[in-house]
mmCIF file of C-alpha atoms and ligand atoms in Angstrom:
data_model
loop_
_atom_site.group_PDB
_atom_site.id
_atom_site.type_symbol
_atom_site.label_atom_id
_atom_site.label_comp_id
_atom_site.label_asym_id
_atom_site.label_seq_id
_atom_site.Cartn_x
_atom_site.Cartn_y
_atom_site.Cartn_z
ATOM 1 C CA MET A 347 0.393 0.056 0.004
ATOM 2 C CA ASP A 348 1.479 3.487 -0.777
ATOM 3 C CA THR A 349 1.580 5.523 2.279
ATOM 4 C CA LYS A 350 3.007 7.982 0.751
ATOM 5 C CA PRO A 351 1.892 11.950 1.505
ATOM 6 C CA SER A 352 -0.072 13.348 -1.441
ATOM 7 C CA VAL A 353 2.354 16.477 -2.588
ATOM 8 C CA GLY A 354 0.512 20.051 -4.557
ATOM 9 C CA TYR A 355 2.610 21.525 -6.992
ATOM 10 C CA LEU A 356 1.716 24.733 -8.161
ATOM 11 C CA GLY A 357 4.306 26.259 -10.822
ATOM 12 C CA MET A 358 4.594 24.650 -13.680
ATOM 13 C CA GLY A 359 7.327 27.230 -14.871
ATOM 14 C CA ILE A 360 11.032 25.398 -16.322
ATOM 15 C CA MET A 361 11.808 24.948 -11.981
ATOM 16 C CA GLY A 362 8.520 23.127 -10.509
ATOM 17 C CA THR A 363 8.217 20.876 -13.610
ATOM 18 C CA ALA A 364 11.277 19.604 -13.700
ATOM 19 C CA MET A 365 10.365 19.323 -9.316
ATOM 20 C CA ALA A 366 6.978 17.750 -10.185
ATOM 21 C CA GLY A 367 8.544 15.072 -12.893
ATOM 22 C CA ARG A 368 10.369 14.296 -9.805
ATOM 23 C CA LEU A 369 8.115 14.079 -7.507
ATOM 24 C CA ILE A 370 5.476 12.191 -9.062
ATOM 25 C CA ASP A 371 8.640 9.889 -10.696
ATOM 26 C CA ALA A 372 9.713 9.205 -6.553
ATOM 27 C CA GLY A 373 6.286 7.517 -5.817
ATOM 28 C CA PHE A 374 4.183 11.035 -4.537
ATOM 29 C CA PRO A 375 0.779 10.927 -5.519
ATOM 30 C CA VAL A 376 1.291 15.259 -7.613
ATOM 31 C CA THR A 377 -1.465 17.307 -7.310
ATOM 32 C CA VAL A 378 -0.661 20.143 -9.899
ATOM 33 C CA TRP A 379 -1.958 24.514 -10.956
ATOM 34 C CA ASN A 380 -0.773 26.919 -12.975
ATOM 35 C CA ARG A 381 -1.843 30.254 -14.389
ATOM 36 C CA SER A 382 -1.841 28.577 -17.892
ATOM 37 C CA LYS A 383 -3.626 25.126 -17.640
ATOM 38 C CA ASP A 384 -1.625 22.990 -20.376
ATOM 39 C CA LYS A 385 1.792 23.888 -19.185
ATOM 40 C CA CYS A 386 -0.238 21.104 -15.801
ATOM 41 C CA GLU A 387 -0.365 18.043 -19.342
ATOM 42 C CA PRO A 388 3.463 17.130 -19.190
ATOM 43 C CA MET A 389 2.459 16.154 -15.956
ATOM 44 C CA ARG A 390 -1.097 14.983 -16.093
ATOM 45 C CA ALA A 391 0.473 12.368 -19.426
ATOM 46 C CA LYS A 392 3.227 11.162 -15.956
ATOM 47 C CA GLY A 393 -0.022 11.508 -13.763
ATOM 48 C CA ALA A 394 -0.914 13.536 -12.060
ATOM 49 C CA LYS A 395 -3.902 14.831 -11.677
ATOM 50 C CA VAL A 396 -4.300 18.548 -12.566
ATOM 51 C CA ALA A 397 -6.565 21.090 -10.237
ATOM 52 C CA ASP A 398 -8.334 23.946 -11.084
ATOM 53 C CA THR A 399 -7.432 26.498 -7.839
ATOM 54 C CA PRO A 400 -4.986 26.596 -5.569
ATOM 55 C CA GLN A 401 -7.136 26.067 -2.983
ATOM 56 C CA GLU A 402 -8.449 22.837 -5.160
ATOM 57 C CA VAL A 403 -5.237 21.592 -4.660
ATOM 58 C CA VAL A 404 -4.248 22.601 -0.813
ATOM 59 C CA GLU A 405 -7.839 21.099 0.993
ATOM 60 C CA THR A 406 -6.579 17.766 -1.727
ATOM 61 C CA CYS A 407 -3.796 17.042 -0.768
ATOM 62 C CA ASP A 408 -1.437 16.398 2.486
ATOM 63 C CA VAL A 409 0.835 19.296 1.383
ATOM 64 C CA THR A 410 1.664 21.855 -1.012
ATOM 65 C CA PHE A 411 4.441 23.361 -3.107
ATOM 66 C CA ALA A 412 5.107 26.740 -4.940
ATOM 67 C CA CYS A 413 7.393 27.681 -7.316
ATOM 68 C CA THR A 414 6.470 30.706 -9.106
ATOM 69 C CA SER A 415 8.430 33.930 -10.674
ATOM 70 C CA ASP A 416 8.595 37.025 -8.376
ATOM 71 C CA PRO A 417 6.544 38.583 -4.684
ATOM 72 C CA THR A 418 4.026 39.653 -7.346
ATOM 73 C CA SER A 419 3.285 35.620 -8.021
ATOM 74 C CA ALA A 420 4.101 34.471 -4.630
ATOM 75 C CA ARG A 421 1.495 36.773 -3.631
ATOM 76 C CA ALA A 422 -1.067 36.142 -6.258
ATOM 77 C CA VAL A 423 -1.412 32.835 -5.575
ATOM 78 C CA VAL A 424 -1.663 32.963 -1.339
ATOM 79 C CA PHE A 425 -4.102 35.988 -1.378
ATOM 80 C CA GLY A 426 -5.704 36.084 -5.398
ATOM 81 C CA GLN A 427 -8.984 34.726 -5.750
ATOM 82 C CA ASN A 428 -9.696 30.838 -4.891
ATOM 83 C CA GLY A 429 -6.126 31.274 -3.553
ATOM 84 C CA VAL A 430 -3.414 28.760 -1.144
ATOM 85 C CA LEU A 431 -4.909 31.390 2.005
ATOM 86 C CA ALA A 432 -8.754 29.789 0.714
ATOM 87 C CA GLY A 433 -7.900 26.689 1.144
ATOM 88 C CA ILE A 434 -5.609 26.171 4.081
ATOM 89 C CA THR A 435 -7.256 24.822 7.761
ATOM 90 C CA ALA A 436 -5.858 23.898 10.601
ATOM 91 C CA GLY A 437 -2.731 22.193 10.022
ATOM 92 C CA LYS A 438 -2.449 22.556 6.646
ATOM 93 C CA ARG A 439 1.514 22.371 5.201
ATOM 94 C CA TYR A 440 2.565 25.063 2.862
ATOM 95 C CA VAL A 441 5.871 25.423 1.789
ATOM 96 C CA ASP A 442 7.140 28.004 -0.697
ATOM 97 C CA LEU A 443 10.246 27.490 -3.176
ATOM 98 C CA SER A 444 10.232 31.097 -5.340
ATOM 99 C CA THR A 445 12.768 33.709 -5.205
ATOM 100 C CA VAL A 446 11.421 35.839 -3.171
ATOM 101 C CA ASP A 447 12.212 39.306 -0.756
ATOM 102 C CA GLU A 448 11.711 38.552 3.162
ATOM 103 C CA GLU A 449 8.829 40.852 3.571
ATOM 104 C CA CYS A 450 6.896 38.481 1.201
ATOM 105 C CA VAL A 451 7.619 35.053 2.499
ATOM 106 C CA GLN A 452 6.933 37.187 6.090
ATOM 107 C CA GLU A 453 3.749 37.911 5.070
ATOM 108 C CA ILE A 454 3.244 34.779 3.412
ATOM 109 C CA ALA A 455 4.821 33.216 6.040
ATOM 110 C CA ALA A 456 1.869 35.105 9.231
ATOM 111 C CA ALA A 457 -1.094 34.970 6.555
ATOM 112 C CA ILE A 458 -0.911 31.268 6.182
ATOM 113 C CA THR A 459 -0.546 30.310 10.443
ATOM 114 C CA ALA A 460 -2.837 32.969 10.814
ATOM 115 C CA SER A 461 -5.075 30.389 9.081
ATOM 116 C CA GLY A 462 -3.605 27.726 10.780
ATOM 117 C CA GLY A 463 -1.826 26.239 9.323
ATOM 118 C CA ARG A 464 2.080 25.521 8.728
ATOM 119 C CA PHE A 465 4.738 27.417 6.992
ATOM 120 C CA LEU A 466 8.282 27.056 5.201
ATOM 121 C CA GLU A 467 9.933 29.032 2.916
ATOM 122 C CA ALA A 468 11.933 26.563 0.975
ATOM 123 C CA PRO A 469 14.448 28.806 -2.012
ATOM 124 C CA VAL A 470 16.444 27.007 -3.867
ATOM 125 C CA SER A 471 20.068 27.449 -5.489
ATOM 126 C CA GLY A 472 20.570 25.350 -9.026
ATOM 127 C CA SER A 473 19.369 26.244 -11.913
ATOM 128 C CA LYS A 474 17.068 23.070 -14.478
ATOM 129 C CA GLY A 475 19.842 21.059 -14.649
ATOM 130 C CA PRO A 476 19.581 20.286 -11.395
ATOM 131 C CA ALA A 477 16.455 20.292 -10.608
ATOM 132 C CA LEU A 478 15.952 17.347 -12.873
ATOM 133 C CA ASN A 479 18.744 15.802 -12.064
ATOM 134 C CA GLY A 480 17.488 16.084 -7.699
ATOM 135 C CA GLN A 481 20.582 18.401 -7.048
ATOM 136 C CA LEU A 482 19.008 21.660 -5.977
ATOM 137 C CA VAL A 483 20.852 22.863 -2.670
ATOM 138 C CA ILE A 484 17.642 23.831 -0.332
ATOM 139 C CA LEU A 485 17.557 27.226 1.086
ATOM 140 C CA SER A 486 14.500 26.172 3.908
ATOM 141 C CA ALA A 487 14.172 28.003 6.909
ATOM 142 C CA GLY A 488 10.146 28.836 9.117
ATOM 143 C CA GLU A 489 8.732 26.190 10.977
ATOM 144 C CA GLU A 490 11.811 23.945 11.872
ATOM 145 C CA ALA A 491 9.459 19.996 11.959
ATOM 146 C CA LEU A 492 7.871 20.888 9.305
ATOM 147 C CA GLN A 493 10.881 20.968 7.232
ATOM 148 C CA LYS A 494 12.025 18.170 9.036
ATOM 149 C CA GLU A 495 8.848 15.854 7.338
ATOM 150 C CA VAL A 496 9.002 16.904 3.926
ATOM 151 C CA GLN A 497 12.581 16.655 4.202
ATOM 152 C CA PRO A 498 11.487 13.232 2.692
ATOM 153 C CA MET A 499 10.356 15.646 -0.935
ATOM 154 C CA PHE A 500 13.295 17.423 -0.746
ATOM 155 C CA ASP A 501 16.204 14.878 -0.544
ATOM 156 C CA VAL A 502 13.768 14.229 -3.389
ATOM 157 C CA LEU A 503 14.727 17.193 -4.778
ATOM 158 C CA GLY A 504 18.243 17.681 -3.874
ATOM 159 C CA LYS A 505 21.854 17.305 -2.118
ATOM 160 C CA ARG A 506 21.072 19.495 0.530
ATOM 161 C CA THR A 507 18.374 20.934 2.326
ATOM 162 C CA PHE A 508 19.699 23.966 5.082
ATOM 163 C CA PHE A 509 17.904 25.151 7.063
ATOM 164 C CA LEU A 510 19.275 28.900 8.746
ATOM 165 C CA GLY A 511 15.792 29.955 11.316
ATOM 166 C CA GLU A 512 13.274 32.307 11.676
ATOM 167 C CA ALA A 513 11.686 32.345 7.987
ATOM 168 C CA GLY A 514 13.203 35.744 5.365
ATOM 169 C CA ALA A 515 16.044 33.552 6.570
ATOM 170 C CA GLY A 516 15.510 31.936 3.449
ATOM 171 C CA ALA A 517 14.642 34.966 1.205
ATOM 172 C CA ARG A 518 18.344 36.754 1.913
ATOM 173 C CA MET A 519 20.362 33.669 1.618
ATOM 174 C CA LYS A 520 18.703 33.335 -2.497
ATOM 175 C CA LEU A 521 19.159 36.651 -3.089
ATOM 176 C CA VAL A 522 23.117 36.746 -1.744
ATOM 177 C CA VAL A 523 23.601 34.112 -3.949
ATOM 178 C CA ASN A 524 21.982 34.321 -6.428
ATOM 179 C CA MET A 525 22.932 38.640 -6.427
ATOM 180 C CA VAL A 526 27.386 36.594 -6.544
ATOM 181 C CA MET A 527 25.568 34.766 -8.905
ATOM 182 C CA GLY A 528 24.873 38.107 -11.939
ATOM 183 C CA ILE A 529 27.906 40.268 -10.966
ATOM 184 C CA ASN A 530 30.284 36.650 -11.928
ATOM 185 C CA MET A 531 28.297 36.643 -15.322
ATOM 186 C CA VAL A 532 28.775 40.284 -15.825
ATOM 187 C CA ALA A 533 32.439 39.453 -15.200
ATOM 188 C CA LEU A 534 32.428 37.103 -17.201
ATOM 189 C CA CYS A 535 30.909 38.799 -20.025
ATOM 190 C CA GLU A 536 32.843 41.724 -20.250
ATOM 191 C CA GLY A 537 36.136 39.463 -19.583
ATOM 192 C CA LEU A 538 34.888 37.521 -23.229
ATOM 193 C CA ALA A 539 34.145 41.592 -24.793
ATOM 194 C CA VAL A 540 37.242 43.426 -24.527
ATOM 195 C CA GLY A 541 39.346 39.774 -24.736
ATOM 196 C CA GLN A 542 37.929 39.075 -28.105
ATOM 197 C CA LYS A 543 37.902 42.805 -29.046
ATOM 198 C CA ALA A 544 41.344 43.129 -28.118
ATOM 199 C CA GLY A 545 42.385 39.812 -30.358
ATOM 200 C CA LEU A 546 42.139 37.123 -28.002
ATOM 201 C CA ALA A 547 40.223 33.988 -29.055
ATOM 202 C CA GLY A 548 36.570 33.229 -26.882
ATOM 203 C CA ASN A 549 37.896 30.273 -26.973
ATOM 204 C CA ASP A 550 40.982 30.425 -25.497
ATOM 205 C CA ILE A 551 39.627 32.355 -22.605
ATOM 206 C CA LEU A 552 37.374 29.952 -21.830
ATOM 207 C CA GLU A 553 40.024 27.741 -21.334
ATOM 208 C CA VAL A 554 42.564 29.690 -19.245
ATOM 209 C CA ILE A 555 40.348 30.339 -16.953
ATOM 210 C CA LYS A 556 39.065 27.099 -16.314
ATOM 211 C CA GLU A 557 42.898 26.026 -15.654
ATOM 212 C CA GLY A 558 42.842 28.489 -13.067
ATOM 213 C CA ALA A 559 41.381 29.047 -9.940
ATOM 214 C CA ILE A 560 38.347 31.177 -10.767
ATOM 215 C CA ALA A 561 37.134 27.573 -12.737
ATOM 216 C CA SER A 562 33.251 27.497 -11.538
ATOM 217 C CA PRO A 563 31.105 25.385 -12.985
ATOM 218 C CA MET A 564 29.304 28.337 -13.958
ATOM 219 C CA TYR A 565 31.427 29.429 -16.825
ATOM 220 C CA GLY A 566 32.218 25.631 -17.740
ATOM 221 C CA LEU A 567 28.719 25.332 -18.472
ATOM 222 C CA LYS A 568 27.832 29.049 -19.866
ATOM 223 C CA GLY A 569 31.022 30.034 -21.224
ATOM 224 C CA PRO A 570 30.872 27.870 -24.468
ATOM 225 C CA LYS A 571 27.538 28.312 -25.570
ATOM 226 C CA MET A 572 27.446 31.591 -25.205
ATOM 227 C CA LEU A 573 30.287 31.851 -27.233
ATOM 228 C CA GLU A 574 27.966 29.710 -30.162
ATOM 229 C CA GLY A 575 25.100 32.083 -29.039
ATOM 230 C CA ASP A 576 23.703 29.437 -27.699
ATOM 231 C CA PHE A 577 20.093 31.582 -25.158
ATOM 232 C CA ALA A 578 17.396 28.460 -24.586
ATOM 233 C CA PRO A 579 16.506 29.260 -21.287
ATOM 234 C CA ASN A 580 17.474 27.738 -17.620
ATOM 235 C CA PHE A 581 17.853 30.377 -15.488
ATOM 236 C CA PRO A 582 15.326 33.603 -16.889
ATOM 237 C CA LEU A 583 16.790 36.791 -17.626
ATOM 238 C CA LYS A 584 13.695 38.122 -15.873
ATOM 239 C CA HIS A 585 14.755 36.742 -13.082
ATOM 240 C CA GLN A 586 18.236 37.446 -12.172
ATOM 241 C CA GLN A 587 17.339 40.712 -12.911
ATOM 242 C CA LYS A 588 14.813 40.386 -10.470
ATOM 243 C CA ASP A 589 17.008 38.420 -7.517
ATOM 244 C CA VAL A 590 19.736 40.976 -8.894
ATOM 245 C CA ARG A 591 17.295 43.899 -7.937
ATOM 246 C CA LEU A 592 15.888 43.170 -5.105
ATOM 247 C CA ALA A 593 19.543 41.797 -3.235
ATOM 248 C CA VAL A 594 20.445 45.649 -3.900
ATOM 249 C CA ASP A 595 17.345 46.282 -1.373
ATOM 250 C CA LEU A 596 18.315 44.472 0.664
ATOM 251 C CA GLY A 597 21.732 46.237 1.487
ATOM 252 C CA ASP A 598 19.290 49.713 0.813
ATOM 253 C CA LYS A 599 17.587 48.113 4.131
ATOM 254 C CA VAL A 600 21.511 47.130 6.257
ATOM 255 C CA GLY A 601 22.942 49.225 4.918
ATOM 256 C CA GLN A 602 25.566 48.116 2.664
ATOM 257 C CA PRO A 603 26.563 49.887 -0.511
ATOM 258 C CA MET A 604 26.454 47.851 -3.552
ATOM 259 C CA PRO A 605 28.738 49.564 -6.407
ATOM 260 C CA LEU A 606 29.154 45.755 -8.137
ATOM 261 C CA ALA A 607 25.406 44.852 -7.503
ATOM 262 C CA ALA A 608 24.440 48.053 -8.414
ATOM 263 C CA ALA A 609 26.013 47.058 -12.190
ATOM 264 C CA ALA A 610 25.476 43.698 -12.733
ATOM 265 C CA ASN A 611 21.651 44.901 -11.957
ATOM 266 C CA GLU A 612 21.930 47.555 -14.498
ATOM 267 C CA SER A 613 23.574 46.096 -17.461
ATOM 268 C CA PHE A 614 20.647 42.673 -16.427
ATOM 269 C CA LYS A 615 18.300 45.267 -16.660
ATOM 270 C CA ALA A 616 18.942 46.844 -20.051
ATOM 271 C CA ALA A 617 19.134 43.415 -21.444
ATOM 272 C CA ARG A 618 15.771 43.012 -20.330
ATOM 273 C CA ALA A 619 15.156 45.909 -22.209
ATOM 274 C CA SER A 620 16.050 44.778 -24.941
ATOM 275 C CA GLY A 621 13.932 42.224 -25.064
ATOM 276 C CA LYS A 622 16.250 39.191 -24.194
ATOM 277 C CA GLY A 623 14.032 38.596 -21.057
ATOM 278 C CA ASP A 624 12.508 35.313 -21.780
ATOM 279 C CA ASP A 625 15.952 34.145 -22.762
ATOM 280 C CA ASP A 626 18.658 32.986 -20.269
ATOM 281 C CA PHE A 627 19.736 35.591 -18.160
ATOM 282 C CA SER A 628 23.574 34.669 -19.918
ATOM 283 C CA ALA A 629 22.252 36.675 -22.709
ATOM 284 C CA VAL A 630 23.359 39.849 -20.824
ATOM 285 C CA TYR A 631 26.854 39.361 -23.437
ATOM 286 C CA ALA A 632 25.217 40.508 -26.241
ATOM 287 C CA THR A 633 23.626 44.299 -24.092
ATOM 288 C CA VAL A 634 27.507 44.105 -22.064
ATOM 289 C CA LYS A 635 29.907 43.221 -25.222
ATOM 290 C CA GLN A 636 27.495 45.718 -27.354
ATOM 291 C CA PRO A 637 27.959 45.717 -31.075
HETATM 292 P P1 NAP B 1730 10.130 29.634 -14.837
HETATM 293 O O1 NAP B 1730 9.572 29.085 -16.014
HETATM 294 O O2 NAP B 1730 8.971 31.378 -15.942
HETATM 295 O O3 NAP B 1730 7.843 29.783 -14.753
HETATM 296 C C1 NAP B 1730 7.061 31.019 -13.848
HETATM 297 C C2 NAP B 1730 5.924 30.663 -12.429
HETATM 298 O O4 NAP B 1730 5.451 31.629 -12.402
HETATM 299 C C3 NAP B 1730 4.939 30.101 -13.750
HETATM 300 O O5 NAP B 1730 4.388 28.756 -13.233
HETATM 301 C C4 NAP B 1730 3.980 30.832 -14.217
HETATM 302 O O6 NAP B 1730 2.814 31.045 -14.568
HETATM 303 C C5 NAP B 1730 3.938 31.347 -12.746
HETATM 304 N N1 NAP B 1730 3.320 32.905 -12.428
HETATM 305 C C6 NAP B 1730 3.820 34.050 -12.511
HETATM 306 N N2 NAP B 1730 3.004 35.415 -12.874
HETATM 307 C C7 NAP B 1730 2.038 34.244 -11.661
HETATM 308 C C8 NAP B 1730 0.974 35.209 -11.541
HETATM 309 N N3 NAP B 1730 1.013 35.605 -11.470
HETATM 310 N N4 NAP B 1730 0.608 34.032 -10.775
HETATM 311 C C9 NAP B 1730 0.350 33.063 -11.119
HETATM 312 N N5 NAP B 1730 1.103 32.406 -11.658
HETATM 313 C C10 NAP B 1730 1.924 32.715 -12.151
HETATM 314 O O7 NAP B 1730 10.083 30.178 -13.810
HETATM 315 P P2 NAP B 1730 11.128 29.334 -13.568
HETATM 316 O O8 NAP B 1730 12.445 28.682 -13.924
HETATM 317 O O9 NAP B 1730 10.282 28.347 -12.632
HETATM 318 O O10 NAP B 1730 12.006 29.840 -11.271
HETATM 319 C C11 NAP B 1730 10.400 30.429 -11.043
HETATM 320 C C12 NAP B 1730 10.453 30.464 -9.755
HETATM 321 O O11 NAP B 1730 12.438 29.544 -9.447
HETATM 322 C C13 NAP B 1730 11.887 32.036 -9.638
HETATM 323 O O12 NAP B 1730 11.272 33.094 -8.906
HETATM 324 C C14 NAP B 1730 13.143 31.988 -9.924
HETATM 325 O O13 NAP B 1730 13.264 32.861 -9.420
HETATM 326 C C15 NAP B 1730 13.512 30.758 -8.947
HETATM 327 N N6 NAP B 1730 14.737 29.856 -9.568
HETATM 328 C C16 NAP B 1730 14.823 29.296 -11.230
HETATM 329 C C17 NAP B 1730 15.503 28.912 -11.287
HETATM 330 C C18 NAP B 1730 16.462 28.038 -12.299
HETATM 331 O O14 NAP B 1730 16.825 28.053 -13.009
HETATM 332 N N7 NAP B 1730 15.198 29.309 -13.485
HETATM 333 C C19 NAP B 1730 16.978 28.819 -10.702
HETATM 334 C C20 NAP B 1730 17.058 28.599 -8.469
HETATM 335 C C21 NAP B 1730 15.619 29.661 -8.176
HETATM 336 P P3 NAP B 1730 2.346 30.764 -16.110
HETATM 337 O O15 NAP B 1730 2.395 30.018 -16.398
HETATM 338 O O16 NAP B 1730 0.427 31.379 -16.059
HETATM 339 O O17 NAP B 1730 2.232 32.064 -16.521
#
């Protein structure tokens, strides 16, 4: 007999689809919902139920996960009509994996717990590949007992789970990590751009970086694709810009000057303004390089 708890998943974007797929493969009974319903079809084909509203997912599942774009969407699925909050009753468990700011996390945590529900934030580090392979790093915070309860599901999704304390700490950690990643991406773009304009071969630049102390999996993964002009989205640029912007906001809040993050934010903003928001975040290369 299958004793696995039923899992709801809200948001069938790049990350949600990959994670829900793994949970189905691991034998959890999964119910999915997405604002644009057609994106639920791949999971239906894998055996998931498809719900009409977030409320229905929460009402029918033991635990509900969500992974949507940004603070606006995270709030919309919770507070909107037939949203998560409408389905929360005593003991209902809600885990939000979206990358948002701490104010958003705390607002959602307060609303869920005020209705008798239980809340955990769990933004993830790692992109489409790690999500498909169960290699994410999970940055959880909120109710620690809930983290322990959902750890069997986190074990299907990730290679390591951190518990960071009160709700909001996961968002802070995620923004710090993605800010560093965004700055590093723009640094690689500038290096490739100036090097090639100075007559060096792009592949040689990547090979030299690879052999030294600044080698990184991200440079190894993204560099060759950038030179080939392959910007198919694993991590959409619009989300990277959102993360650097929210990190700059965090710097404002705590009084930390962040000139590099601010500069990276401007590069991603310019790329977004030129229509690259849905491309991979490495598409900032074309904006940095300029003709
Ligand atoms: P995505 O492919 O762009 O998917 C975004 C999802 O959010 C879609 O399901 C979309 O629904 C939903 N959504 C957007 N606005 C909404 C609204 N107002 N109401 C309800 N749903 C809404 O994004 P993703 O790459 O999966 O990323 C999801 C989250 O994970 C983001 O916070 C991102 O920063 C974070 N993250 C992403 C990566 C990555 O590498 N991709 C890695 C770590 C963390 P529709 O289909 O209807 O538009």
